[in-house]
Every structure is written in structure tokens, then in C-alpha cells.
Amino acid sequence: MGDKHTIIRIKDISKLGGQLVKLSLTDLMPLPPPYDKPGMEPPMTEPKPEWSKSYVTELDGYIAIDIPWKPKNKDEEGKLIEKFLEGLRKLTSKSDNWTFLQPLLLALEYCAKCQNCAEACPIYIASGRKEIYRPTYRSEILRRLYNKYIAKKPGADIELNIYTILRLGELAYRCTLCRRCVQVCPLGIDNGLIAHEIRKLFAQELGIAPKPLHERGTMLQLKAGSSTGMNPKAFLNMVKYMEDLIYEKTGKRIKIPVDEKGADILLIHNAGEYLSWPENPAAYAIIFEEAGISWTLSSELVGYDAVNYGVWYDDVQLARIALRHVEVARKLDVKKIVIGECGHATKALIVVADRILQGEYRIPRESVLPLLRDIVLSNKLNLDPSKNNFPVTLHDPCNIVRLAGIVQPQREILRRIAPLFREMEPHGVYNYCCGGGSGFAIMTSMNFTEWRVKVASRMKFKQILEAFRDVIDPKIPKYVCAPCSNCKGELRDLLMHYNATKFYNIHYGGLAELVVNAMVDLKEPYLDFLIKKE
């Protein structure tokens, strides 16, 4: 089973052994020129046979949950099934699910089976419309399991066995939680939420979650101060490095404020920026200095890393990190917290944390994008748009645009500083996910990177190529503006996989870097790809 002619049914999730689906390049959505020619795309690979002993390859051959969690005997199988059922009871219990119970129960109760959500899902379309990636597929599995084993309703055609659990665990990580599906649902059913709740069940009750999210994610952040492993001392060293970087790029000596009490703003960046794209937080230091903003960074444990991977799989871990962010802000006596260019951090602290931050912990929390818009439009910076005289398109991070409703500020900035700005289609709240959402951008174990760049990111790559179709000439530099750290990580892997920077001069980066690049008094470009090589 698993070839493209096989019809996959809901109850097939329980079938004994074997790989449910096998993907091939010929199945996937075709890419536009110049990637429509044979040989332009690297081939797909097979999972290594030895992986199946400890890891789950029975879904589609790809491994997102990179811990060995397969039971070794019938006794272990039975215990796993018992734990799953107990987790499902808790997931649908008012005393145990204190964050998303009401929308989850409504989603389990109602579904019109109209499949509008499927045609809105970039993963389903990009896969060549494979049934297992249909948003309602995993939702219907959970719905039937709940109806049969918890609600005891008749007629639920599904069997709960070890293969159901193994495949469902992996299937929860074939959705980026972008929530594009809910926009087109006539009943408002949130299939992304259901995928999240399945992840939560596996993490909280079964102790099963991908290492990059849990062990090397939230656990490392709470222990060392950052999901990158960067401790406070290393962070302070990075601040000094950024001050030197600013001087090298601009000739200006700027003292970046750290741990300054009473500032208006505590700015918290995704710590991945410091290690991979320091030019972004450095750009904000330049802009805030020029605009006279009262702000500070924090060197307190967790206070310098906006990352909160709990938002993707575990509400308890989310709460621990969100509370730590607020405690740091209260200690510094700032007026508000501002989250840098990071979509999931915006979702975690500005949207979801509203459910836990009460009383004295309810400090104002905002995205940096409206503030950056206000600075640019107030003419506090001396900007020359012609310095950004190259094609620019905008990627809309799902959690900033669709969830937080921040749509226009970034566009107002780009229209002011990028004369060759063009939109992707569709864009705004109808955008497509970069493919790295819900933690995918940092999940690189086994063969999962191949699945996310070829399937999860396929629609985004198509959008990028179509946005630049009239300037695809490799002599013309092109810039994908992505105001989100995780999106940039996915774009990095995506453009590298397709050699798009090497062959077609397509680059990526944040929004603040473009603003600084337009500053009149910069003698050399701030963006590295514009600097002429000797």
C-alpha cells in the first residue's frame, strides 16, 4: 500500500505495519520556471531501514519525533495505549485542559466535511493532494477516537491500536499550525488547534516530543537561559560583538543598553537572531538610537530570548517561559515588552499568554512592527529609498499576520523604503506559511528536513518564484523580506536546497535591515549581498 493509486481511508491509520504513504517527486505540485525542468530539484530519498526499529516510519517514511519511542513488546504497547486514552480523557476535561478546551470540544463536535480547508492547506496541495495531509484527516481520527472510547458514541469506525498511536503522533507534526484552514471553514473549525492538542497529549501524558522543541528547546531555555544554549555571559559577549558590528558597518559607536531600569521598552529578540542574523538586532539598536527611543535589553536568564517553543506542543512549558519573561520585565520596571521580528514569540507572549497573565503580571506586550512603522513614518530617520533599488517581496509570518492581525505596518514601511516592492499572491491574512512553522524550521533530525523543504515549503517557494518571475535574471539581486526569525531559518534552508541564491541571486532577511540600508549617512550598504566583492 502507499502508491499514488491507493485510496487512504480514515480507519487505515490502524492498519498493521507498513508505510501508509510513499512520496515521490512526480506526485508533488509542479514548481514554476525555472524549476519546471527535469533535474532542477534534488531527488527524494528513502528512510534508512534501521530507523524503523526505534523510530516511526509507518506514516510516510519521514521522522519528526526524533526520539526512540516504539514499544518493544505487547506489555509496553498496552501501557502506551492506556496512557493515550488517559491523555485523551484529560484533553477533553475541564479540570485538565485549561487553555483550549472550549474550541477543542466544538471542533470535535462539529465538522461539515465540506473539505474547504483542504484546498486552503499548502501542505495538502503541495503533496499532490495526499489524503493523510488533508487537514480533516488527523482531526477526524481524533474525533472518532474520542467518540468511540471517551464519549462512547456508536458508529465510530476506527480501531485504537499501537499503529494508530504511532502514526497519529507523527501526523501531528505534518501541520505547521498556520491556521489558514480555519479562515475558510464555514463553522470556524480549527484543525490547526486539533493538531496542537494532539501534540500536547503526546508531550504531557506520554512524554513524547521532538528533541528540538522539548529537550533542546524549552528545557534548555529554562536551564541555560536560551534555546540556543547561550547563557547570560555569552549574551553579554554577543552584545559587545554587535556594538563592534555596528561600528564596522556604520562608523558609529553605539552603546547598546542592557539591564537599564525604568526604560519604556524591554526589547526581546529571538536568540537565534544573535547567533545567525546579528545584523537584525544590531539594526534595531541603530534605529532606536537614531529615533531616541527609551529601551533596554535584559541579561537575566531567559530574559534575552523571546523563544517560547511551548506554544507548539505544551501549554505548561509555554506558561513557565511566558511568566519568566514578565518577571524580568517587572524587575526592570519597564512600561511594556516589545517582541522583535519573531512570529511564534509574538503568538506565545502577546496572544496565548493572555490566558495566564493576570493581575500584576498583565504587563503591556506588543510586536515591534507597529513601533518600527511609527519611527519610519515620523521621519525621525533620514532615509533614501533609492539605496534599496532592487526587487523586494514580503513574506507574511502566519502568527504575526493571521493570528495577531498585524498586516499593514510592514507594508507601509516597505512602500516608503523599497521602490521595487511587489506583493506575493496571495498575501496578508491569506498568506501561505513558510513551511517552517510550529517548530519545523529547527527540526533537522533524520530525514525531516527533506520533507519540510520539499512539501511544507513548496508553496512558499512557488510564491517566491512567481513574485520574481519578471526579474529572475541572476544578474539582478532580489530580496525576500521575512520579519520572523523562524521564517528566516526556513527560507535559508529552502533557498539552499534549491540553490536559488547561487543560481538566481535570491536573498532573504528581516525588515529592520532594509530600513538601516536606506539610511542616508551609511557609506557602505548594510546588506552584505549588495557589497561589491573585490
C-alpha positions in Angstrom: 0.0 0.0 0.0 1.1 3.6 -0.3 1.3 4.2 -4.0 -0.5 7.1 -5.6 -3.4 5.0 -6.8 -4.2 3.7 -3.2 -7.2 5.3 -1.6 -6.3 6.1 2.1 -9.3 6.0 4.5 -9.5 7.3 8.0 -9.6 3.8 9.5 -6.4 2.9 7.6 -4.4 4.7 10.3 -4.8 1.5 12.3 -3.6 -0.9 9.7 -0.9 -3.3 10.9 2.6 -2.5 9.8 3.9 -1.0 6.5 4.3 2.6 5.4 0.9 4.3 4.8 2.1 6.7 2.1 5.2 7.0 0.0 6.0 10.3 -1.7 7.8 10.8 -5.0 8.8 14.0 -6.9 6.2 13.1 -9.6 3.4 13.3 -7.0 4.3 16.8 -5.8 2.9 20.0 -7.0 4.9 21.2 -10.0 7.1 24.2 -9.5 7.1 27.2 -11.9 10.0 28.2 -14.2 12.9 28.0 -13.9 12.4 24.9 -11.7 10.0 23.2 -14.0 12.8 21.4 -15.9 13.9 17.9 -15.1 17.0 17.7 -12.8 16.4 21.1 -11.2 15.2 19.6 -8.0 17.2 17.1 -5.9 15.6 13.7 -5.7 13.7 12.3 -2.7 15.4 9.7 -0.5 14.3 6.5 1.3 14.4 6.2 5.1 17.2 4.1 6.4 16.0 0.5 7.2 17.5 0.6 10.7 15.4 3.6 11.6 12.2 1.6 11.7 13.5 -0.4 14.8 13.1 2.6 17.1 11.5 5.5 15.2 8.2 5.7 13.4 8.4 5.4 9.6 5.0 3.8 9.3 3.3 7.1 8.3 5.1 8.5 5.2 8.7 7.4 5.9 9.7 10.7 7.4 10.6 11.2 11.1 9.7 14.3 13.0 9.7 12.8 16.5 13.4 12.1 16.8 13.3 10.0 20.0 13.1 6.2 20.1 9.6 5.6 21.4 8.4 2.4 19.7 7.3 -0.2 22.3 9.5 -3.3 22.4 6.7 -5.8 23.4 3.0 -6.3 23.9 3.2 -5.2 27.5 4.7 -1.8 26.5 2.1 -1.5 23.7 -0.7 -1.9 26.2 0.7 0.7 28.6 1.2 3.2 25.7 -2.5 2.7 24.7 -3.7 3.1 28.3 -1.6 6.3 28.6 -3.0 7.6 25.3 -6.6 7.1 26.5 -5.9 8.7 29.8 -4.4 11.7 27.9 -7.4 11.9 25.7 -9.7 12.0 28.8 -7.6 14.8 30.2 -7.5 16.7 26.9 -11.3 16.8 26.9 -11.7 17.5 30.6 -12.4 21.0 32.1 -10.1 20.3 35.1 -7.1 19.3 32.9 -7.2 21.4 29.7 -7.2 25.0 31.0 -6.2 26.7 27.8 -8.1 25.5 24.7 -10.9 23.2 25.9 -13.9 25.0 24.5 -12.6 25.4 20.9 -11.3 21.9 21.0 -14.7 20.4 22.1 -16.5 22.5 19.4 -14.0 21.3 16.8 -14.6 17.7 17.8 -18.4 18.1 17.8 -18.9 19.8 14.5 -17.4 19.3 11.0 -19.4 19.8 7.8 -16.9 17.5 5.9 -17.0 20.1 3.1 -13.2 20.0 2.6 -12.9 23.7 2.1 -10.0 23.5 4.5 -8.1 21.0 2.3 -8.0 23.4 -0.7 -6.6 26.1 1.7 -3.8 23.9 3.0 -0.4 24.4 1.3 0.9 21.0 2.6 -2.1 19.1 1.2 -1.9 20.8 -2.2 1.9 20.6 -2.4 1.9 16.9 -1.6 -0.2 16.2 -4.7 -3.3 16.0 -2.5 -2.2 13.0 -0.4 -5.1 12.1 1.9 -3.1 11.9 5.1 -2.2 15.6 4.8 -5.8 16.7 4.4 -6.5 18.9 7.5 -9.6 16.9 8.4 -7.7 13.6 8.3 -5.9 13.8 11.6 -8.9 15.8 13.1 -11.3 13.0 12.1 -9.0 10.4 13.6 -9.1 12.2 17.0 -12.8 12.9 16.6 -13.6 9.2 16.1 -11.3 8.0 18.9 -12.9 10.5 21.3 -16.4 9.4 20.2 -15.7 5.7 20.5 -13.5 5.5 23.6 -14.4 8.6 25.7 -17.9 9.8 24.7 -19.0 6.2 24.0 -21.0 7.2 20.9 -21.9 4.5 18.4 -20.8 4.3 14.8 -17.1 5.5 15.1 -15.3 3.4 12.5 -11.8 3.2 13.9 -9.6 0.9 15.9 -7.2 2.1 18.6 -4.0 0.0 18.5 -0.3 0.7 18.6 -0.2 1.7 14.9 -2.9 4.3 15.4 -0.9 5.9 18.1 2.4 5.7 16.3 1.1 7.2 13.1 -1.1 9.9 14.9 2.0 11.1 16.8 3.9 11.7 13.6 0.8 13.0 11.8 0.5 15.8 14.4 3.9 17.1 13.0 2.7 17.3 9.4 0.8 20.5 10.1 2.5 23.9 10.6 -0.4 25.2 12.7 -0.6 28.1 10.3 -4.5 28.1 10.7 -5.1 29.0 7.1 -7.7 26.2 7.1 -9.9 27.9 9.8 -10.3 31.0 7.6 -12.3 29.1 5.0 -14.3 26.9 7.3 -18.0 27.8 7.4 -18.1 26.6 11.0 -14.8 28.0 12.2 -13.3 24.6 12.9 -9.7 25.0 13.8 -7.8 21.9 12.5 -4.5 23.5 13.5 -5.7 23.6 17.1 -6.5 19.9 16.9 -3.0 19.1 15.7 -1.6 21.2 18.5 -3.8 19.4 21.1 -2.6 16.0 19.8 1.0 17.2 20.3 0.1 18.3 23.8 -1.4 14.9 24.6 1.7 13.1 23.5 4.0 15.5 25.3 2.2 15.8 28.6 0.8 12.3 29.0 3.2 10.1 27.0 6.4 12.2 27.4 6.9 12.2 23.7 8.0 15.3 21.8 10.8 16.2 19.3 14.1 16.9 20.9 14.5 20.4 19.3 11.2 21.5 20.8 11.5 20.0 24.3 14.9 18.7 25.4 16.9 21.2 23.3 14.1 23.7 23.3 12.1 24.7 26.4 14.1 22.6 28.8 17.4 24.1 27.7 16.0 27.6 27.7 14.8 27.3 31.3 18.1 25.9 32.4 20.7 27.8 30.4 18.7 30.9 29.5 18.2 30.3 25.8 17.1 27.5 23.5 20.4 28.2 21.7 22.3 27.3 24.8 23.5 30.9 25.1 24.0 31.8 28.8 23.9 35.3 30.2 27.7 35.8 29.9 27.7 34.6 26.3 24.8 37.0 25.6 26.8 40.0 27.0 29.7 39.0 24.8 27.2 39.0 21.8 26.1 42.5 22.7 29.7 43.7 22.5 30.1 41.9 19.2 27.0 43.7 17.9 28.4 47.1 19.0 31.6 46.3 17.0 29.5 45.2 14.1 27.6 48.5 14.2 30.8 50.4 14.2 32.2 48.4 11.3 29.0 48.8 9.3 28.2 52.5 10.1 31.3 54.1 11.7 29.1 54.9 14.7 29.9 53.9 18.3 26.6 52.9 19.9 26.3 51.6 23.5 23.5 49.0 23.5 21.5 49.4 26.7 21.3 46.2 28.9 19.5 45.9 32.2 18.6 49.6 32.4 15.8 50.0 34.9 12.9 52.3 34.1 13.2 52.2 30.3 10.0 52.5 28.3 10.6 49.2 26.4 12.1 45.8 27.2 13.0 44.5 23.7 13.3 40.7 23.5 14.6 39.1 20.3 14.5 35.5 19.3 18.0 34.4 20.4 18.5 32.8 17.0 19.0 36.3 15.7 22.1 36.9 17.8 23.8 33.7 16.5 22.6 33.5 12.9 21.5 37.1 11.9 23.1 39.6 14.4 22.6 42.3 11.8 18.9 42.3 12.7 19.1 43.1 16.4 22.0 45.4 15.6 19.8 47.2 13.1 17.2 47.8 15.9 19.9 49.3 18.1 20.9 51.7 15.3 17.2 52.6 14.6 16.3 53.1 18.3 19.4 55.2 18.9 18.7 57.4 15.9 15.0 57.8 16.9 15.7 58.5 20.6 13.7 55.5 21.9 14.0 54.6 25.6 14.7 50.9 25.6 16.8 48.1 27.1 17.7 44.5 26.6 18.0 42.1 29.6 20.8 39.8 30.5 18.6 37.9 33.0 18.1 34.2 32.5 15.5 33.7 29.7 15.1 37.5 29.5 17.1 37.8 26.4 15.4 35.1 24.4 11.9 35.6 23.1 11.7 32.0 22.0 8.9 30.0 23.6 8.7 26.6 21.9 6.0 25.5 24.4 3.5 27.3 22.2 3.9 24.5 19.7 3.4 21.4 21.9 3.0 22.0 25.7 0.9 24.7 27.5 2.8 24.1 30.8 6.2 24.8 29.2 4.7 27.9 27.5 3.4 29.2 30.8 6.8 28.8 32.5 8.6 30.8 29.9 5.9 33.5 29.5 5.9 34.1 33.3 9.7 34.3 33.3 9.6 37.0 30.5 7.1 39.0 32.5 9.1 38.6 35.8 12.2 40.0 34.0 10.2 43.0 32.7 8.7 43.7 36.2 12.2 43.6 37.7 13.4 46.2 35.3 10.3 48.3 35.8 9.7 48.9 32.1 6.4 50.2 30.7 6.0 47.4 28.2 7.6 44.4 26.5 8.2 44.6 22.7 8.9 41.4 20.8 11.3 41.5 17.9 10.8 40.0 14.5 9.6 36.6 15.6 6.2 35.2 14.7 5.9 32.4 17.3 7.2 34.6 20.1 4.5 37.1 19.2 1.9 34.4 19.3 3.2 33.0 22.6 3.6 36.2 24.7 1.1 38.6 23.1 -1.8 36.2 22.2 -1.7 32.9 24.1 -0.2 34.2 27.3 -3.3 36.3 27.8 -4.8 33.2 29.3 -2.3 33.0 32.1 -1.1 36.6 32.7 -3.5 38.1 35.2 -3.3 40.9 37.8 0.2 42.4 38.3 1.5 40.1 35.6 -0.6 41.7 32.9 2.1 44.0 31.5 1.5 45.5 28.1 3.1 43.4 25.3 3.5 44.4 21.7 5.1 43.5 18.4 8.0 45.6 17.2 6.5 46.1 13.7 3.9 48.9 14.6 6.7 50.7 16.5 9.1 50.4 13.6 6.3 51.8 11.3 5.8 54.8 13.6 9.5 55.5 13.6 9.9 55.3 9.8 6.7 57.3 9.0 7.5 60.0 11.6 10.6 61.0 9.6 12.9 60.5 12.6 15.3 58.7 10.3 17.0 60.2 7.3 16.2 57.6 4.6 17.0 57.3 0.9 14.7 54.7 -0.7 16.9 54.5 -3.8 19.5 52.7 -1.7 17.0 49.7 -1.8 16.6 49.9 -5.5 16.3 46.1 -6.1 13.2 43.9 -6.2 11.7 43.1 -2.8 8.8 40.9 -1.8 7.3 40.3 1.6 6.7 37.0 3.3 3.9 37.3 5.9 4.6 35.3 9.0 1.4 33.4 9.9 1.5 34.2 13.6 2.1 37.9 13.1 -0.4 38.4 10.3 -3.2 35.9 10.5 -3.2 35.4 14.3 -2.1 38.8 15.7 -3.7 40.8 12.9 -0.6 42.9 12.2 -0.9 43.3 8.4 -0.3 46.9 7.3 2.7 48.3 9.3 5.3 46.2 7.5 3.8 47.2 4.1 3.7 50.9 5.0 7.4 50.7 5.8 8.3 48.8 2.5 6.3 51.2 0.4 8.3 54.0 2.0 11.8 52.5 1.7 11.7 49.9 -1.2 10.7 51.4 -4.6 10.6 48.0 -6.3 8.4 46.3 -3.7 5.9 43.7 -5.0 3.5 41.5 -3.2 3.3 37.7 -3.2 0.0 36.3 -4.2 -2.0 35.6 -2.1 -0.7 37.8 0.8 -1.8 39.4 4.1 -4.1 37.2 6.1 -4.4 34.8 3.2 -0.6 34.2 3.0 1.0 30.8 2.8 3.2 29.6 5.6 6.9 29.5 5.0 6.8 25.8 5.8 8.9 26.2 9.0 6.0 27.0 11.3 5.2 25.1 14.5 8.8 24.3 15.1 9.6 22.7 11.7 12.4 25.3 11.0 14.5 24.0 13.8 13.7 20.3 13.3 16.6 18.9 11.3 16.9 15.3 12.6 16.9 12.2 10.4 15.2 13.0 7.1 12.7 15.5 8.2 14.5 18.5 6.6 13.8 16.9 3.2 10.0 16.7 3.9 9.7 20.2 5.1 11.6 21.9 2.2 10.0 19.7 -0.5 6.5 19.6 0.9 5.8 22.0 3.7 7.7 24.9 2.0 6.9 24.0 -1.6 4.0 26.5 -1.9 6.2 29.3 -0.4 9.0 28.6 -2.9 6.4 28.7 -5.7 5.2 32.1 -4.4 8.7 33.5 -4.3 9.5 32.4 -7.9 6.2 33.9 -9.1 6.9 37.2 -7.3 10.2 37.5 -9.1 9.3 35.9 -12.4 10.0 39.1 -14.3 13.4 39.6 -12.7 14.6 36.1 -12.4 17.8 37.1 -14.2 20.7 36.1 -11.9 22.3 39.5 -12.5 19.5 41.1 -10.6 19.7 40.8 -6.8 16.3 40.0 -5.2 15.3 40.1 -1.5 12.6 38.2 0.4 11.7 40.3 3.4 10.7 37.9 6.3 10.2 39.7 9.6 10.4 36.5 11.6 13.4 34.5 12.9 11.9 31.1 12.3 10.7 32.0 8.8 14.2 33.2 8.0 15.6 29.9 9.2 13.2 28.0 6.9 14.0 30.4 3.9 17.7 29.8 4.5 17.2 26.0 4.2 14.7 26.4 1.3 16.9 28.7 -0.9 19.9 26.5 -0.1 18.1 23.3 -1.1 17.2 24.7 -4.5 20.5 26.7 -4.9 18.3 29.7 -5.5 20.8 32.3 -4.2 23.6 30.8 -6.2 21.7 30.4 -9.5 19.2 33.2 -9.3 20.5 35.8 -6.8 17.6 35.4 -4.4 18.4 36.6 -0.9 16.4 36.8 2.3 16.5 38.8 5.6 14.4 40.9 8.0 12.7 44.2 7.8 14.9 46.3 10.1 18.0 45.6 7.9 16.2 47.2 4.9 15.4 50.3 7.0 19.1 50.7 8.0 20.3 50.0 4.5 18.2 53.0 3.4 19.9 55.4 5.9 21.5 58.3 4.1 24.6 58.6 6.1 25.8 55.0 5.5 28.7 55.0 3.1 28.6 51.2 2.5 25.5 49.1 2.2 24.2 47.4 5.4 23.1 44.4 3.4 26.1 42.1 2.7 24.9 40.9 -0.7 25.0 44.5 -2.0 28.7 44.9 -1.1 30.8 44.6 -4.2 33.3 41.8 -3.9 37.0 42.7 -4.7 
